[in-house]
Amino acid sequence: MYIMTDPATDPNIEYIVITFWDKVAIVCGAAGLFFVLLTCMLCTLCPECFCPCYADKKNKKLRRDVTRAASQRSTSSRGSYGSTESDFVYGPSDVTDSGPIKWTPLDVIREQAGDWSSDASSGQDVILLDKNKKRIADLPNGVHNGDVNKHSGSSLQKGKIDFVLSYILSDEKLIVKIIEVQDLQLADGGELASPYVKIRIYRSPKAFFTFREVVRADAVISNLETEVRTRMKRPGDVMTYKESFEIALEAEALRFTTVRLLLCDMDKLSRHVTLGETSVILKKEKLHTVHELAYSKDLMTPVKEPVGRVTVGLSYLPTSEKLYLTLECLQDLKIMDKVTGATDACVKIYLMYEGKQLKRVKTTVRAASINPVFHESFSFDVPKSEIDNVYFSILVCHYHAEQRGTKTIGRVYLGTNFGSESRDLWSNMLQNPRKKIVKSFEITN
């Protein structure tokens, strides 16, 4: 680059002439400046920085993250049992190596909670309990899986429920109002924990080629249409609810409808127990001709509604202190989807301790089947000293794809606090370590 003057035009004017190499230098400088700006931007945004100016800062952050993760894993392994490999329940941050292991229970069961879980196989030998059974003494009064031992269970001797039924013909709505529950008397001095009333609406199938009205016993507990329930109350001599429910119901369907009221309790083991029930067949009541009907009916022994069976396997590894539960299959499930004539089944499994959950897992969904096969296993960390104190609450559910929610079909409880079949399974699991004990249970709703 040089300066040139032109005396012919104006001697005071100077011209700057840029050579080829000057142009190359300018282009290279601009490209270098653009590269520096691009490098700085990438170093700021990209997590994998190769620039020395950011290396020390990112190395320090990485060391802090690794240290924090290690401390959390150490804390969870010492401070919380009931966790699986895929999800830890972290205990308090001040847990030290000395002293006894502390449990960190979660909240009580919320049936809609729980995350999807992956399959995990324990690879244990299988023992079918029904074929190789070492029976223990049965519980008194013929209690089953849904009942607990005598010292913690309750059964209803007598009781009365007051409620009101009415029908709004213009809106085609059935109104059910629960007033109160009174005169309750439990057997063996049992106590209620959190009683509530469950309302179920059943629609019986139409009977053809019948010349007289015949009320079948199985029609009362078939074809469930709607289910609602009251809030839980503190137990007392008289439990006042005063809650009303509006249920859409066509006028023509009144004579095929049965209202079933169940007194339930969520006991100290977070177990939903049905204590008594009563029912009203609307065909006999003529609701469309009266304003409302008040009832005061005695609570009777609840009738079991068949909803299916579940086959599970249990195994315990004493050396690693791991408890494995394998969900094998479900059989003869109740049909929940009337369109497909099947059920989209999934199972929620809760590891419980003193009425609170330590861990919850959930199987995948088996669509459109009343006999789904799972073969999914889950492992839980349980110490030897607490193996007799933990128990499982297994919820069999129907999955609503459109609503992205689940509806509980029934439950099964496994542990030493429950019926003879459950105790058989638990006892054989402990007597045969490292072997999977398989047994089938009836699902209770």
PDB file of C-alpha atoms in Angstrom, residues 229-373:
ATOM      1  CA  ARG A 229     -67.053 -41.506  48.311  1.00  0.00           C
ATOM      2  CA  THR A 230     -67.297 -39.102  51.214  1.00  0.00           C
ATOM      3  CA  ARG A 231     -64.486 -37.474  53.129  1.00  0.00           C
ATOM      4  CA  MET A 232     -62.836 -39.351  55.963  1.00  0.00           C
ATOM      5  CA  LYS A 233     -64.096 -38.549  59.448  1.00  0.00           C
ATOM      6  CA  ARG A 234     -62.731 -38.918  62.923  1.00  0.00           C
ATOM      7  CA  PRO A 235     -64.310 -41.956  64.600  1.00  0.00           C
ATOM      8  CA  GLY A 236     -66.994 -41.409  67.214  1.00  0.00           C
ATOM      9  CA  ASP A 237     -70.360 -42.603  68.459  1.00  0.00           C
ATOM     10  CA  VAL A 238     -72.087 -40.585  65.723  1.00  0.00           C
ATOM     11  CA  MET A 239     -70.182 -39.639  62.568  1.00  0.00           C
ATOM     12  CA  THR A 240     -71.967 -36.829  60.721  1.00  0.00           C
ATOM     13  CA  TYR A 241     -71.158 -36.426  57.022  1.00  0.00           C
ATOM     14  CA  LYS A 242     -73.981 -34.367  55.427  1.00  0.00           C
ATOM     15  CA  GLU A 243     -72.523 -34.729  51.924  1.00  0.00           C
ATOM     16  CA  SER A 244     -74.609 -34.796  48.734  1.00  0.00           C
ATOM     17  CA  PHE A 245     -73.674 -36.330  45.387  1.00  0.00           C
ATOM     18  CA  GLU A 246     -75.328 -35.714  42.013  1.00  0.00           C
ATOM     19  CA  ILE A 247     -75.176 -38.677  39.647  1.00  0.00           C
ATOM     20  CA  ALA A 248     -76.414 -38.452  36.048  1.00  0.00           C
ATOM     21  CA  LEU A 249     -79.023 -41.151  35.487  1.00  0.00           C
ATOM     22  CA  GLU A 250     -81.745 -41.456  32.868  1.00  0.00           C
ATOM     23  CA  ALA A 251     -85.325 -41.840  34.085  1.00  0.00           C
ATOM     24  CA  GLU A 252     -85.732 -45.070  32.128  1.00  0.00           C
ATOM     25  CA  ALA A 253     -82.679 -46.543  33.888  1.00  0.00           C
ATOM     26  CA  LEU A 254     -84.086 -46.089  37.402  1.00  0.00           C
ATOM     27  CA  ARG A 255     -85.765 -49.493  37.462  1.00  0.00           C
ATOM     28  CA  PHE A 256     -82.491 -51.197  36.505  1.00  0.00           C
ATOM     29  CA  THR A 257     -80.353 -49.327  39.075  1.00  0.00           C
ATOM     30  CA  THR A 258     -79.156 -50.347  42.522  1.00  0.00           C
ATOM     31  CA  VAL A 259     -77.554 -47.973  45.026  1.00  0.00           C
ATOM     32  CA  ARG A 260     -74.999 -49.680  47.247  1.00  0.00           C
ATOM     33  CA  LEU A 261     -73.530 -47.923  50.307  1.00  0.00           C
ATOM     34  CA  LEU A 262     -70.385 -49.309  51.934  1.00  0.00           C
ATOM     35  CA  LEU A 263     -68.889 -48.198  55.233  1.00  0.00           C
ATOM     36  CA  CYS A 264     -65.113 -48.354  54.813  1.00  0.00           C
ATOM     37  CA  ASP A 265     -62.115 -47.547  56.944  1.00  0.00           C
ATOM     38  CA  MET A 266     -58.493 -46.729  56.183  1.00  0.00           C
ATOM     39  CA  ASP A 267     -56.800 -48.329  59.170  1.00  0.00           C
ATOM     40  CA  LYS A 268     -53.422 -47.727  60.755  1.00  0.00           C
ATOM     41  CA  LEU A 269     -51.761 -49.979  58.183  1.00  0.00           C
ATOM     42  CA  SER A 270     -53.112 -47.761  55.351  1.00  0.00           C
ATOM     43  CA  ARG A 271     -55.388 -50.632  54.424  1.00  0.00           C
ATOM     44  CA  HIS A 272     -58.828 -49.922  52.958  1.00  0.00           C
ATOM     45  CA  VAL A 273     -61.280 -52.222  54.739  1.00  0.00           C
ATOM     46  CA  THR A 274     -64.999 -52.627  54.021  1.00  0.00           C
ATOM     47  CA  LEU A 275     -66.832 -53.035  57.339  1.00  0.00           C
ATOM     48  CA  GLY A 276     -70.488 -53.149  56.330  1.00  0.00           C
ATOM     49  CA  GLU A 277     -72.917 -52.320  53.559  1.00  0.00           C
ATOM     50  CA  THR A 278     -76.525 -51.726  52.646  1.00  0.00           C
ATOM     51  CA  SER A 279     -78.267 -51.358  49.295  1.00  0.00           C
ATOM     52  CA  VAL A 280     -81.443 -49.943  47.786  1.00  0.00           C
ATOM     53  CA  ILE A 281     -83.031 -51.315  44.604  1.00  0.00           C
ATOM     54  CA  LEU A 282     -84.596 -48.267  42.928  1.00  0.00           C
ATOM     55  CA  LYS A 283     -87.101 -50.380  41.023  1.00  0.00           C
ATOM     56  CA  LYS A 284     -89.129 -50.736  44.209  1.00  0.00           C
ATOM     57  CA  GLU A 285     -88.888 -47.121  45.397  1.00  0.00           C
ATOM     58  CA  LYS A 286     -90.747 -45.076  42.724  1.00  0.00           C
ATOM     59  CA  LEU A 287     -88.386 -42.136  43.078  1.00  0.00           C
ATOM     60  CA  HIS A 288     -89.855 -40.223  40.131  1.00  0.00           C
ATOM     61  CA  THR A 289     -93.215 -39.850  41.945  1.00  0.00           C
ATOM     62  CA  VAL A 290     -91.922 -38.507  45.318  1.00  0.00           C
ATOM     63  CA  HIS A 291     -89.747 -35.563  46.267  1.00  0.00           C
ATOM     64  CA  GLU A 292     -87.256 -37.517  48.362  1.00  0.00           C
ATOM     65  CA  LEU A 293     -86.980 -40.668  50.443  1.00  0.00           C
ATOM     66  CA  ALA A 294     -85.188 -40.839  53.815  1.00  0.00           C
ATOM     67  CA  TYR A 295     -83.650 -44.114  54.973  1.00  0.00           C
ATOM     68  CA  SER A 296     -82.182 -45.401  58.210  1.00  0.00           C
ATOM     69  CA  LYS A 297     -80.830 -48.862  57.437  1.00  0.00           C
ATOM     70  CA  ASP A 298     -78.737 -51.375  59.352  1.00  0.00           C
ATOM     71  CA  LEU A 299     -75.289 -52.187  58.005  1.00  0.00           C
ATOM     72  CA  MET A 300     -74.930 -55.813  56.976  1.00  0.00           C
ATOM     73  CA  THR A 301     -71.923 -58.031  56.282  1.00  0.00           C
ATOM     74  CA  PRO A 302     -70.312 -56.882  53.022  1.00  0.00           C
ATOM     75  CA  VAL A 303     -70.641 -59.067  49.947  1.00  0.00           C
ATOM     76  CA  LYS A 304     -67.418 -59.791  48.096  1.00  0.00           C
ATOM     77  CA  GLU A 305     -67.328 -58.709  44.484  1.00  0.00           C
ATOM     78  CA  PRO A 306     -65.107 -60.950  42.307  1.00  0.00           C
ATOM     79  CA  VAL A 307     -62.599 -58.783  40.434  1.00  0.00           C
ATOM     80  CA  GLY A 308     -59.793 -61.259  39.613  1.00  0.00           C
ATOM     81  CA  ARG A 309     -56.618 -62.861  40.919  1.00  0.00           C
ATOM     82  CA  VAL A 310     -52.966 -61.858  41.009  1.00  0.00           C
ATOM     83  CA  THR A 311     -49.910 -64.138  41.040  1.00  0.00           C
ATOM     84  CA  VAL A 312     -46.809 -62.786  42.764  1.00  0.00           C
ATOM     85  CA  GLY A 313     -43.420 -64.140  43.757  1.00  0.00           C
ATOM     86  CA  LEU A 314     -41.258 -63.137  46.722  1.00  0.00           C
ATOM     87  CA  SER A 315     -37.600 -63.832  47.449  1.00  0.00           C
ATOM     88  CA  TYR A 316     -35.132 -62.481  49.992  1.00  0.00           C
ATOM     89  CA  LEU A 317     -31.330 -62.332  49.836  1.00  0.00           C
ATOM     90  CA  PRO A 318     -30.000 -62.183  53.417  1.00  0.00           C
ATOM     91  CA  THR A 319     -26.400 -61.318  52.477  1.00  0.00           C
ATOM     92  CA  SER A 320     -27.265 -58.256  50.393  1.00  0.00           C
ATOM     93  CA  GLU A 321     -30.456 -57.571  52.406  1.00  0.00           C
ATOM     94  CA  LYS A 322     -32.598 -57.255  49.291  1.00  0.00           C
ATOM     95  CA  LEU A 323     -36.266 -58.166  49.014  1.00  0.00           C
ATOM     96  CA  TYR A 324     -37.521 -59.053  45.517  1.00  0.00           C
ATOM     97  CA  LEU A 325     -41.150 -58.945  44.420  1.00  0.00           C
ATOM     98  CA  THR A 326     -42.064 -60.376  41.019  1.00  0.00           C
ATOM     99  CA  LEU A 327     -45.464 -59.671  39.512  1.00  0.00           C
ATOM    100  CA  GLU A 328     -46.166 -62.721  37.386  1.00  0.00           C
ATOM    101  CA  CYS A 329     -49.667 -62.248  35.953  1.00  0.00           C
ATOM    102  CA  LEU A 330     -53.286 -61.247  36.538  1.00  0.00           C
ATOM    103  CA  GLN A 331     -56.207 -63.586  35.927  1.00  0.00           C
ATOM    104  CA  ASP A 332     -59.937 -63.150  35.288  1.00  0.00           C
ATOM    105  CA  LEU A 333     -59.858 -59.393  35.730  1.00  0.00           C
ATOM    106  CA  LYS A 334     -63.060 -57.435  35.896  1.00  0.00           C
ATOM    107  CA  ILE A 335     -63.880 -55.799  32.552  1.00  0.00           C
ATOM    108  CA  MET A 336     -63.434 -52.057  32.927  1.00  0.00           C
ATOM    109  CA  ASP A 337     -63.624 -50.893  29.308  1.00  0.00           C
ATOM    110  CA  LYS A 338     -67.042 -51.767  27.921  1.00  0.00           C
ATOM    111  CA  VAL A 339     -66.064 -50.698  24.403  1.00  0.00           C
ATOM    112  CA  THR A 340     -63.218 -53.195  23.991  1.00  0.00           C
ATOM    113  CA  GLY A 341     -64.606 -55.688  26.493  1.00  0.00           C
ATOM    114  CA  ALA A 342     -61.261 -55.876  28.297  1.00  0.00           C
ATOM    115  CA  THR A 343     -59.072 -54.011  30.782  1.00  0.00           C
ATOM    116  CA  ASP A 344     -55.890 -51.971  30.369  1.00  0.00           C
ATOM    117  CA  ALA A 345     -54.214 -53.291  33.490  1.00  0.00           C
ATOM    118  CA  CYS A 346     -51.288 -51.954  35.463  1.00  0.00           C
ATOM    119  CA  VAL A 347     -50.173 -52.622  39.037  1.00  0.00           C
ATOM    120  CA  LYS A 348     -48.869 -50.210  41.684  1.00  0.00           C
ATOM    121  CA  ILE A 349     -46.680 -51.732  44.397  1.00  0.00           C
ATOM    122  CA  TYR A 350     -46.052 -49.992  47.728  1.00  0.00           C
ATOM    123  CA  LEU A 351     -43.493 -51.158  50.287  1.00  0.00           C
ATOM    124  CA  MET A 352     -45.048 -50.164  53.616  1.00  0.00           C
ATOM    125  CA  TYR A 353     -43.764 -49.711  57.164  1.00  0.00           C
ATOM    126  CA  GLU A 354     -46.045 -48.756  60.060  1.00  0.00           C
ATOM    127  CA  GLY A 355     -48.743 -47.454  57.739  1.00  0.00           C
ATOM    128  CA  LYS A 356     -46.462 -45.297  55.603  1.00  0.00           C
ATOM    129  CA  GLN A 357     -44.844 -46.046  52.303  1.00  0.00           C
ATOM    130  CA  LEU A 358     -41.097 -46.516  51.979  1.00  0.00           C
ATOM    131  CA  LYS A 359     -41.093 -47.053  48.234  1.00  0.00           C
ATOM    132  CA  ARG A 360     -43.554 -47.112  45.344  1.00  0.00           C
ATOM    133  CA  VAL A 361     -43.117 -48.616  41.891  1.00  0.00           C
ATOM    134  CA  LYS A 362     -45.435 -49.248  38.967  1.00  0.00           C
ATOM    135  CA  THR A 363     -45.554 -51.810  36.198  1.00  0.00           C
ATOM    136  CA  THR A 364     -46.085 -51.131  32.537  1.00  0.00           C
ATOM    137  CA  VAL A 365     -49.610 -51.201  31.081  1.00  0.00           C
ATOM    138  CA  ARG A 366     -50.945 -54.369  29.482  1.00  0.00           C
ATOM    139  CA  ALA A 367     -53.664 -53.170  27.118  1.00  0.00           C
ATOM    140  CA  ALA A 368     -56.946 -54.888  26.250  1.00  0.00           C
ATOM    141  CA  SER A 369     -56.579 -58.074  28.291  1.00  0.00           C
ATOM    142  CA  ILE A 370     -58.292 -59.644  31.283  1.00  0.00           C
ATOM    143  CA  ASN A 371     -55.427 -62.147  31.712  1.00  0.00           C
ATOM    144  CA  PRO A 372     -52.289 -59.999  31.292  1.00  0.00           C
ATOM    145  CA  VAL A 373     -48.807 -61.464  31.834  1.00  0.00           C
TER     146      VAL A 373
END
